[in-house]
Short mmCIF file of C-alpha atoms in Angstrom, two decimals:
data_model
loop_
_atom_site.label_atom_id
_atom_site.label_comp_id
_atom_site.label_asym_id
_atom_site.label_seq_id
_atom_site.Cartn_x
_atom_site.Cartn_y
_atom_site.Cartn_z
CA MET A 325 -25.09 -30.16 5.48
CA GLU A 326 -21.60 -30.42 4.04
CA GLN A 327 -18.90 -28.22 5.57
CA ILE A 328 -17.07 -26.41 2.78
CA TYR A 329 -14.90 -23.97 4.73
CA LYS A 330 -13.66 -23.58 8.28
CA GLY A 331 -13.03 -19.92 9.04
CA LYS A 332 -11.65 -18.06 12.04
CA THR A 333 -14.99 -16.77 13.27
CA LYS A 334 -17.42 -18.62 10.98
CA ASP A 335 -17.83 -22.03 9.39
CA VAL A 336 -19.43 -22.38 5.99
CA TYR A 337 -21.77 -25.19 4.92
CA ARG A 338 -23.63 -26.10 1.75
CA ASP A 339 -27.18 -27.24 2.47
CA THR A 340 -28.74 -30.18 0.63
CA ASN A 341 -30.78 -27.68 -1.46
CA GLY A 342 -27.53 -25.96 -2.56
CA GLU A 343 -27.93 -22.87 -0.33
CA ILE A 344 -24.92 -21.64 1.60
CA VAL A 345 -25.15 -21.49 5.40
CA LEU A 346 -22.79 -19.47 7.59
CA PHE A 347 -22.47 -20.64 11.18
CA PHE A 348 -21.38 -17.81 13.48
CA LYS A 349 -18.93 -19.14 16.08
CA ASP A 350 -18.09 -17.68 19.48
CA ASP A 351 -14.48 -17.05 18.40
CA MET A 352 -13.17 -13.52 17.95
CA THR A 353 -10.01 -12.17 16.33
CA GLY A 354 -7.40 -10.80 18.68
CA LYS A 355 -4.25 -11.60 20.57
CA ASP A 356 -3.64 -12.99 24.04
CA GLY A 357 -7.31 -12.80 24.96
CA VAL A 358 -7.75 -9.17 23.86
CA PHE A 359 -10.05 -8.38 20.93
CA ASP A 360 -8.44 -6.60 17.96
CA PRO A 361 -10.26 -6.26 14.61
CA GLY A 362 -6.87 -5.78 12.93
CA GLU A 363 -5.60 -9.17 14.16
CA ASN A 364 -5.46 -12.13 11.86
CA GLN A 365 -5.97 -14.90 14.38
CA VAL A 366 -8.51 -16.09 16.90
CA GLY A 367 -7.51 -14.48 20.16
CA LEU A 368 -10.45 -15.26 22.41
CA THR A 369 -13.71 -17.13 22.70
CA VAL A 370 -16.70 -15.36 24.22
CA GLU A 371 -20.03 -17.14 24.75
CA GLY A 372 -22.76 -15.37 22.83
CA SER A 373 -20.41 -13.46 20.53
CA GLY A 374 -21.46 -15.51 17.48
CA LEU A 375 -25.14 -14.70 18.02
CA ALA A 376 -24.34 -11.03 18.71
CA GLY A 377 -22.44 -10.86 15.41
CA LEU A 378 -25.27 -12.58 13.55
CA LYS A 379 -27.87 -10.19 14.98
CA MET A 380 -25.95 -7.07 14.04
CA THR A 381 -25.13 -8.45 10.61
CA THR A 382 -28.79 -9.27 10.03
CA TYR A 383 -29.80 -5.77 11.10
CA PHE A 384 -27.39 -4.12 8.65
CA PHE A 385 -27.91 -6.53 5.75
CA GLU A 386 -31.71 -6.12 5.94
CA LEU A 387 -31.23 -2.35 6.03
CA LEU A 388 -28.82 -2.44 3.06
CA ASN A 389 -31.17 -4.67 1.05
CA LYS A 390 -33.91 -2.07 1.61
CA LEU A 391 -31.49 0.59 0.32
CA GLU A 392 -30.90 -1.64 -2.72
CA VAL A 393 -27.25 -2.20 -1.89
CA PRO A 394 -26.44 -5.69 -3.23
CA THR A 395 -25.58 -8.22 -0.48
CA HIS A 396 -25.46 -12.00 -0.32
CA PHE A 397 -28.01 -12.10 2.53
CA ILE A 398 -31.08 -14.37 2.29
CA SER A 399 -32.26 -15.01 5.87
CA SER A 400 -31.09 -15.61 9.44
CA ASP A 401 -31.96 -18.16 12.09
CA PHE A 402 -31.00 -16.81 15.53
CA ASP A 403 -31.81 -20.13 17.23
CA LYS A 404 -29.13 -21.88 15.19
CA ASN A 405 -26.56 -19.04 14.87
CA GLU A 406 -26.99 -19.39 11.12
CA MET A 407 -27.30 -17.07 8.16
CA ARG A 408 -28.35 -18.28 4.72
CA VAL A 409 -26.66 -16.52 1.84
CA ARG A 410 -26.29 -16.60 -1.94
CA GLU A 411 -23.31 -18.53 -3.20
CA VAL A 412 -20.46 -16.34 -4.38
CA THR A 413 -17.01 -16.65 -5.81
CA THR A 414 -14.37 -14.56 -4.04
CA PHE A 415 -11.67 -12.46 -5.64
CA GLY A 416 -8.75 -14.86 -5.32
CA ASP A 417 -8.81 -16.20 -1.76
CA GLY A 418 -10.68 -13.11 -0.64
CA LEU A 419 -10.51 -9.37 -0.62
CA GLU A 420 -11.17 -7.24 2.44
CA VAL A 421 -11.83 -3.55 2.00
CA ILE A 422 -11.29 -1.12 4.84
CA CYS A 423 -12.98 2.25 5.09
CA ARG A 424 -11.20 4.62 7.47
CA TYR A 425 -12.70 7.74 8.99
CA VAL A 426 -10.05 8.09 11.68
CA ALA A 427 -6.34 7.20 11.41
CA THR A 428 -5.66 4.36 13.86
CA GLY A 429 -4.69 0.65 13.99
CA SER A 430 -2.51 -0.57 11.13
CA TYR A 431 -2.90 2.75 9.31
CA TYR A 432 -1.34 4.59 12.22
CA LYS A 433 1.37 1.93 12.47
CA ARG A 434 2.31 2.57 8.85
CA TYR A 435 1.97 6.36 8.75
CA GLY A 436 2.65 7.37 12.35
CA LYS A 437 5.57 9.51 11.22
CA TYR A 438 3.14 12.02 9.76
CA ILE A 439 -0.16 11.54 11.55
CA GLU A 440 -1.23 11.18 15.17
CA ASP A 441 -3.22 8.21 16.38
CA GLY A 442 -6.88 9.16 16.35
CA THR A 443 -6.70 11.94 13.75
CA LYS A 444 -9.97 12.43 11.86
CA LEU A 445 -9.55 12.11 8.11
CA ASP A 446 -11.11 14.83 5.94
CA THR A 447 -12.47 12.23 3.52
CA PRO A 448 -12.85 8.50 4.13
CA ILE A 449 -9.86 6.46 2.95
CA VAL A 450 -10.53 3.12 1.28
CA GLU A 451 -7.88 0.40 1.35
CA PHE A 452 -8.10 -2.96 -0.39
CA THR A 453 -6.29 -5.81 1.38
CA LEU A 454 -5.62 -9.39 0.35
CA LYS A 455 -6.61 -12.16 2.73
CA ASP A 456 -3.20 -13.70 3.27
CA ASP A 457 -2.28 -14.59 6.86
CA GLU A 458 1.28 -15.46 5.90
CA ARG A 459 1.89 -11.98 4.47
CA GLN A 460 -0.23 -10.09 7.05
CA ASP A 461 -3.02 -9.16 4.63
CA PRO A 462 -1.09 -6.73 2.44
CA VAL A 463 -2.73 -3.58 1.11
CA ALA A 464 -2.95 -3.54 -2.69
CA SER A 465 -3.58 -0.68 -5.11
CA LYS A 466 -5.98 -0.75 -8.03
CA GLU A 467 -3.05 -1.23 -10.44
CA THR A 468 -1.72 -4.14 -8.39
CA LEU A 469 -5.10 -5.86 -8.06
CA VAL A 470 -5.44 -5.69 -11.83
CA ALA A 471 -1.84 -6.92 -12.32
CA LEU A 472 -2.54 -9.85 -9.96
CA ASP A 473 -5.56 -10.67 -12.12
CA LEU A 474 -7.95 -10.47 -9.17
CA LEU A 475 -10.33 -7.91 -10.69
CA ASN A 476 -10.53 -5.28 -13.40
CA GLU A 477 -10.61 -1.51 -13.05
CA GLU A 478 -14.39 -1.31 -13.25
CA ASP A 479 -14.78 -3.92 -10.47
CA TYR A 480 -12.36 -1.92 -8.33
CA ASN A 481 -14.32 1.28 -8.79
CA THR A 482 -17.61 -0.51 -8.06
CA ILE A 483 -16.25 -2.03 -4.83
CA ALA A 484 -14.63 1.23 -3.70
CA ALA A 485 -17.89 3.13 -4.21
CA LEU A 486 -19.95 0.41 -2.47
CA THR A 487 -17.51 0.43 0.44
CA VAL A 488 -17.98 4.14 1.11
CA ARG A 489 -21.74 3.89 0.62
CA ILE A 490 -22.12 0.93 3.02
CA SER A 491 -19.68 2.35 5.58
CA ASP A 492 -21.53 5.66 5.55
CA VAL A 493 -24.78 3.82 6.36
CA VAL A 494 -23.14 2.08 9.32
CA LYS A 495 -21.49 5.32 10.46
CA GLU A 496 -24.80 7.17 10.39
CA LYS A 497 -26.68 4.47 12.33
CA LEU A 498 -23.96 4.47 14.98
CA ALA A 499 -23.95 8.27 15.12
CA ASP A 500 -27.71 8.18 15.82
CA LYS A 501 -26.79 6.35 19.04
CA GLY A 502 -23.98 8.72 19.97
CA LEU A 503 -21.24 6.39 18.71
CA GLU A 504 -18.44 7.16 16.27
CA LEU A 505 -17.19 4.75 13.62
CA TYR A 506 -13.38 4.93 13.30
CA ASP A 507 -12.95 2.22 10.67
CA ILE A 508 -14.71 -0.83 9.26
CA LYS A 509 -13.69 -3.84 7.21
CA LEU A 510 -15.99 -5.21 4.51
CA GLU A 511 -15.75 -8.19 2.22
CA PHE A 512 -17.00 -8.59 -1.30
CA GLY A 513 -17.64 -11.45 -3.70
CA ARG A 514 -19.31 -12.14 -7.00
CA ASP A 515 -22.76 -13.76 -7.19
CA LYS A 516 -22.18 -17.21 -8.68
CA GLU A 517 -25.40 -16.98 -10.72
CA THR A 518 -25.60 -13.33 -11.80
CA ASN A 519 -21.91 -12.35 -11.52
CA ASP A 520 -22.97 -9.17 -9.64
CA ILE A 521 -20.60 -7.81 -7.01
CA LEU A 522 -22.15 -8.36 -3.55
CA LEU A 523 -21.26 -7.40 -0.01
CA ILE A 524 -20.58 -10.72 1.74
CA ASP A 525 -19.49 -12.08 5.13
CA GLU A 526 -20.72 -9.96 8.03
CA ILE A 527 -21.08 -6.48 9.44
CA SER A 528 -20.60 -6.87 13.16
CA GLY A 529 -18.69 -5.42 16.06
CA GLY A 530 -15.78 -7.66 15.17
CA ASN A 531 -15.22 -5.82 11.90
CA MET A 532 -15.17 -2.27 13.13
CA ARG A 533 -13.68 0.14 15.64
CA VAL A 534 -16.28 2.20 17.44
CA PHE A 535 -15.78 4.94 20.01
CA LYS A 536 -17.99 6.89 22.35
CA GLU A 537 -16.15 10.10 22.97
CA ASP A 538 -12.65 8.78 23.79
CA GLU A 539 -13.75 5.34 24.94
CA ASN A 540 -13.28 2.33 22.67
CA ILE A 541 -16.58 0.42 22.75
CA HIS A 542 -16.14 -3.35 23.03
CA PRO A 543 -17.50 -5.07 19.88
CA LEU A 544 -20.03 -7.07 21.87
CA ASP A 545 -21.42 -3.89 23.47
CA ILE A 546 -22.09 -2.08 20.19
CA GLY A 547 -25.24 -4.12 19.66
CA ASN A 548 -26.61 -2.94 23.00
CA TYR A 549 -26.62 0.60 21.70
CA LEU A 550 -27.80 -0.24 18.21
CA LEU A 551 -30.38 -3.00 18.34
CA MET B 1495 31.37 23.98 3.07
CA GLU B 1496 28.85 23.31 5.77
CA GLN B 1497 27.50 19.76 6.09
CA ILE B 1498 23.71 19.88 6.23
CA TYR B 1499 22.81 16.19 6.02
CA LYS B 1500 24.56 12.87 6.51
CA GLY B 1501 22.89 10.21 4.35
CA LYS B 1502 23.43 6.50 3.96
CA THR B 1503 25.24 6.71 0.63
CA LYS B 1504 25.69 10.49 0.25
CA ASP B 1505 26.53 13.50 2.41
CA VAL B 1506 25.04 16.88 1.62
CA TYR B 1507 26.83 20.22 1.96
CA ARG B 1508 25.92 23.83 1.36
CA ASP B 1509 28.72 25.73 -0.39
CA THR B 1510 29.65 29.26 0.62
CA ASN B 1511 27.83 30.54 -2.52
CA GLY B 1512 24.64 28.80 -1.37
CA GLU B 1513 24.81 25.92 -3.87
CA ILE B 1514 24.13 22.41 -2.65
CA VAL B 1515 26.86 19.80 -3.05
CA LEU B 1516 26.27 16.05 -2.87
CA PHE B 1517 29.28 13.95 -1.94
CA PHE B 1518 28.95 10.37 -3.21
CA LYS B 1519 30.33 7.95 -0.61
CA ASP B 1520 31.61 4.42 -1.15
CA ASP B 1521 28.80 3.00 1.01
CA MET B 1522 26.04 0.89 -0.51
CA THR B 1523 22.68 -0.25 0.84
CA GLY B 1524 22.38 -3.92 1.66
CA LYS B 1525 22.66 -6.47 4.41
CA ASP B 1526 25.57 -8.55 5.70
CA GLY B 1527 27.87 -7.40 2.93
CA VAL B 1528 25.43 -8.16 0.10
CA PHE B 1529 24.01 -5.32 -1.99
CA ASP B 1530 20.21 -4.95 -2.00
CA PRO B 1531 18.52 -1.83 -3.42
CA GLY B 1532 15.47 -2.66 -1.29
CA GLU B 1533 17.47 -2.49 1.93
CA ASN B 1534 17.31 0.50 4.20
CA GLN B 1535 20.76 0.38 5.70
CA VAL B 1536 24.39 0.50 4.64
CA GLY B 1537 25.41 -3.11 4.13
CA LEU B 1538 28.80 -2.78 2.50
CA THR B 1539 31.53 -0.37 1.47
CA VAL B 1540 33.12 -0.77 -1.95
CA GLU B 1541 35.99 1.44 -3.09
CA GLY B 1542 35.00 3.34 -6.21
CA SER B 1543 31.25 2.79 -5.78
CA GLY B 1544 30.65 6.49 -5.00
CA LEU B 1545 32.35 7.60 -8.20
CA ALA B 1546 30.57 4.91 -10.24
CA GLY B 1547 27.23 6.15 -8.88
CA LEU B 1548 28.14 9.75 -9.64
CA LYS B 1549 29.18 8.92 -13.22
CA MET B 1550 25.95 7.04 -14.01
CA THR B 1551 23.84 9.70 -12.33
CA THR B 1552 25.58 12.42 -14.36
CA TYR B 1553 25.02 10.45 -17.57
CA PHE B 1554 21.28 10.12 -16.91
CA PHE B 1555 20.72 13.60 -15.51
CA GLU B 1556 22.43 15.21 -18.52
CA LEU B 1557 20.32 13.05 -20.82
CA LEU B 1558 17.12 13.95 -18.94
CA ASN B 1559 17.94 17.63 -18.99
CA LYS B 1560 18.29 17.40 -22.80
CA LEU B 1561 14.87 15.74 -22.87
CA GLU B 1562 13.56 18.67 -20.78
CA VAL B 1563 12.72 16.47 -17.82
CA PRO B 1564 13.18 18.71 -14.77
CA THR B 1565 16.03 17.59 -12.47
CA HIS B 1566 18.05 19.27 -9.72
CA PHE B 1567 21.34 18.66 -11.58
CA ILE B 1568 23.79 21.52 -12.17
CA SER B 1569 27.25 19.94 -12.67
CA SER B 1570 29.53 17.14 -11.54
CA ASP B 1571 33.18 16.98 -10.47
CA PHE B 1572 34.44 13.42 -10.86
CA ASP B 1573 37.77 14.27 -9.15
CA LYS B 1574 35.94 15.18 -5.96
CA ASN B 1575 33.04 12.69 -6.11
CA GLU B 1576 30.74 15.71 -6.03
CA MET B 1577 27.59 16.79 -7.79
CA ARG B 1578 26.24 20.34 -7.57
CA VAL B 1579 22.47 20.62 -7.51
CA ARG B 1580 19.65 23.12 -7.08
CA GLU B 1581 18.34 23.42 -3.55
CA VAL B 1582 15.02 21.66 -3.00
CA THR B 1583 12.51 21.04 -0.29
CA THR B 1584 11.46 17.44 0.07
CA PHE B 1585 7.95 16.10 0.59
CA GLY B 1586 8.01 15.55 4.34
CA ASP B 1587 11.28 13.76 5.12
CA GLY B 1588 11.39 12.43 1.59
CA LEU B 1589 9.37 10.46 -0.90
CA GLU B 1590 10.77 7.62 -2.98
CA VAL B 1591 8.87 6.45 -6.00
CA ILE B 1592 9.39 2.99 -7.42
CA CYS B 1593 8.64 2.03 -10.99
CA ARG B 1594 8.25 -1.71 -11.46
CA TYR B 1595 8.43 -3.55 -14.78
CA VAL B 1596 8.92 -6.98 -13.21
CA ALA B 1597 7.42 -8.26 -9.93
CA THR B 1598 10.32 -8.93 -7.54
CA GLY B 1599 11.86 -7.69 -4.27
CA SER B 1600 9.41 -6.21 -1.75
CA TYR B 1601 6.59 -6.37 -4.31
CA TYR B 1602 6.98 -10.14 -4.59
CA LYS B 1603 7.25 -10.39 -0.79
CA ARG B 1604 3.87 -8.68 -0.45
CA TYR B 1605 2.01 -10.28 -3.35
CA GLY B 1606 3.74 -13.65 -3.68
CA LYS B 1607 0.44 -15.42 -3.05
CA TYR B 1608 -0.76 -14.38 -6.50
CA ILE B 1609 2.35 -13.70 -8.58
CA GLU B 1610 5.62 -15.51 -9.20
CA ASP B 1611 8.98 -13.85 -8.59
CA GLY B 1612 10.21 -12.43 -11.88
CA THR B 1613 6.82 -12.06 -13.59
CA LYS B 1614 6.78 -9.28 -16.20
CA LEU B 1615 4.07 -6.71 -15.55
CA ASP B 1616 1.86 -5.74 -18.50
CA THR B 1617 2.12 -2.07 -17.57
CA PRO B 1618 4.66 -0.45 -15.24
CA ILE B 1619 3.45 -0.16 -11.64
CA VAL B 1620 4.30 3.00 -9.73
CA GLU B 1621 4.49 2.93 -5.93
CA PHE B 1622 5.10 5.92 -3.68
CA THR B 1623 6.97 5.13 -0.47
CA LEU B 1624 7.75 7.28 2.56
CA LYS B 1625 11.37 7.50 3.72
CA ASP B 1626 10.92 6.12 7.21
CA ASP B 1627 13.49 3.56 8.38
CA GLU B 1628 11.58 2.82 11.56
CA ARG B 1629 8.49 1.79 9.59
CA GLN B 1630 10.34 0.14 6.67
CA ASP B 1631 9.47 2.84 4.11
CA PRO B 1632 5.72 2.17 3.87
CA VAL B 1633 3.93 2.38 0.53
CA ALA B 1634 1.31 5.15 0.47
CA SER B 1635 -1.60 5.76 -1.89
CA LYS B 1636 -2.51 9.08 -3.46
CA GLU B 1637 -5.37 9.49 -0.96
CA THR B 1638 -3.04 8.80 1.95
CA LEU B 1639 -0.30 11.15 0.73
CA VAL B 1640 -2.92 13.90 0.49
CA ALA B 1641 -4.33 12.99 3.94
CA LEU B 1642 -0.82 13.13 5.42
CA ASP B 1643 -0.52 16.61 3.90
CA LEU B 1644 2.64 15.68 1.97
CA LEU B 1645 1.36 16.72 -1.47
CA ASN B 1646 -1.84 17.42 -3.38
CA GLU B 1647 -3.50 15.36 -6.08
CA GLU B 1648 -1.93 17.36 -8.92
CA ASP B 1649 1.56 16.89 -7.43
CA TYR B 1650 0.92 13.16 -7.18
CA ASN B 1651 -0.13 12.91 -10.80
CA THR B 1652 2.88 14.99 -11.93
CA ILE B 1653 5.30 12.78 -9.99
CA ALA B 1654 3.67 9.54 -11.15
CA ALA B 1655 3.86 10.64 -14.80
CA LEU B 1656 7.49 11.84 -14.41
CA THR B 1657 8.39 8.52 -12.78
CA VAL B 1658 7.19 6.47 -15.73
CA ARG B 1659 8.75 8.87 -18.25
CA ILE B 1660 12.16 8.83 -16.52
CA SER B 1661 12.12 5.10 -15.85
CA ASP B 1662 11.25 4.43 -19.49
CA VAL B 1663 14.31 6.46 -20.55
CA VAL B 1664 16.54 4.39 -18.25
CA LYS B 1665 14.91 1.16 -19.39
CA GLU B 1666 15.47 1.99 -23.04
CA LYS B 1667 19.14 2.95 -22.56
CA LEU B 1668 19.73 -0.32 -20.70
CA ALA B 1669 17.86 -2.30 -23.36
CA ASP B 1670 20.19 -0.80 -26.01
CA LYS B 1671 23.00 -2.64 -24.19
CA GLY B 1672 21.11 -5.89 -23.86
CA LEU B 1673 20.12 -5.28 -20.22
CA GLU B 1674 16.66 -5.41 -18.70
CA LEU B 1675 15.42 -3.01 -16.02
CA TYR B 1676 13.30 -4.84 -13.42
CA ASP B 1677 12.61 -1.88 -11.13
CA ILE B 1678 14.01 1.52 -10.21
CA LYS B 1679 13.63 3.91 -7.28
CA LEU B 1680 13.48 7.67 -7.91
CA GLU B 1681 13.28 10.60 -5.57
CA PHE B 1682 11.57 13.93 -6.07
CA GLY B 1683 11.65 17.35 -4.45
CA ARG B 1684 10.44 20.86 -5.03
CA ASP B 1685 12.78 23.57 -6.35
CA LYS B 1686 13.22 26.01 -3.47
CA GLU B 1687 13.15 28.97 -5.87
CA THR B 1688 10.60 28.06 -8.53
CA ASN B 1689 8.55 25.47 -6.60
CA ASP B 1690 8.75 23.13 -9.63
CA ILE B 1691 8.81 19.39 -8.98
CA LEU B 1692 12.28 18.05 -9.81
CA LEU B 1693 13.90 14.63 -9.98
CA ILE B 1694 16.53 14.70 -7.21
CA ASP B 1695 19.13 12.44 -5.60
CA GLU B 1696 20.71 9.98 -8.06
CA ILE B 1697 20.08 7.46 -10.79
CA SER B 1698 22.70 4.82 -10.30
CA GLY B 1699 23.13 1.09 -10.06
CA GLY B 1700 22.26 1.30 -6.37
CA ASN B 1701 18.72 2.40 -7.17
CA MET B 1702 17.72 -0.25 -9.65
CA ARG B 1703 17.58 -3.97 -10.35
CA VAL B 1704 19.03 -4.89 -13.72
CA PHE B 1705 19.20 -8.29 -15.37
CA LYS B 1706 20.92 -9.76 -18.41
CA GLU B 1707 18.84 -12.71 -19.36
CA ASP B 1708 18.45 -14.45 -15.99
CA GLU B 1709 21.55 -12.99 -14.37
CA ASN B 1710 21.27 -10.15 -11.87
CA ILE B 1711 23.88 -7.58 -12.88
CA HIS B 1712 25.81 -6.13 -9.93
CA PRO B 1713 25.10 -2.38 -9.58
CA LEU B 1714 28.75 -1.49 -10.06
CA ASP B 1715 28.89 -3.45 -13.32
CA ILE B 1716 25.95 -1.70 -14.96
CA GLY B 1717 28.13 1.32 -15.76
CA ASN B 1718 30.55 -0.91 -17.68
CA TYR B 1719 27.80 -1.74 -20.13
CA LEU B 1720 26.29 1.72 -20.25
CA LEU B 1721 29.04 4.34 -20.20
#
């Protein structure tokens, strides 16, 4: 297999048959050894975290496929920490979309003048961010994403609607186990063959903030409740 | 007159008859002695800059009043560097709305991965920002402004439409003199009596970036072309 991308928490390969293979590493985003889904760098390495992420991602992607939400998922191999996926093109160098149910993290940092950390939002707030380490993944509006030629208005609306739909599924599954989803980060791409917009990357503890009452659940522990 | 607010470039008084009086100071926003409309602090003091700002503001507010665009303007006294205005309530501690015709300044800093400095935008881009020095005046979406309880959706749409209308007037007047408006920052409030949304504060060289061909025109020179 040929390596085509080296990511922070995953490496990407193209198999000899053309399929794309994601290898889930044991690296997590964070700072100084402390996990933080809002961080842009690898902050710690935890044995087994790659497999935990793959298992949760597989659980959610299989569920979403059943619900006919379009994802890039084909199959997983837990023995190899690998997930096979459809090949996609990204929007520019990648678009991450955050769905917020509770104001915290970077949202609180920006708007702390008017909102307390941990405030429940009446309706989920969707924010599109550009993958750009150098500029700390800036938030971008629909008008800006169109101006930057990354997508058109219809694409934006499709992705925003998919984001709420998918996040609501995750939120509900967590709620069934007594957990509360504060926010979640999703990634989208375009199917290289069909041009459809697909959910890509992963849905794992590393992409979300989850609480049980007032206790922040460690990303690697979420799976223990869920799976 | 009682001073009710001490601003970076203007002080605000309430007259004995209840009218609000803005005193235009000779302080300009910038850094290390260099003017920058995107800066959040006083960076330089230039004799005559207060009066220049008042004169341009008066010119535009009188023009906008003729065009039936609602502003807080009542009258100006050039001998005293003062402008009398209707009393307003602000949205929270103040909302500044930027209209961008060309990608530069903080917009280029955020989105420089995908756009070159100085790129003309196909349609003007409107950005709402919160006055919050500590958090560098964060940009906020419609959904966020509603969540922060600063305005409702109808208010947002009214302000966004007024912003483009007003900015287009300024742009056209500058174009008549061979100048190009790159971006402009406006401020809005609510009339304390009627509750109408009004353009407030000022429209002066200190709130806009103006170019003549490739040359950035100093804010104090814009009036020489215009008035």
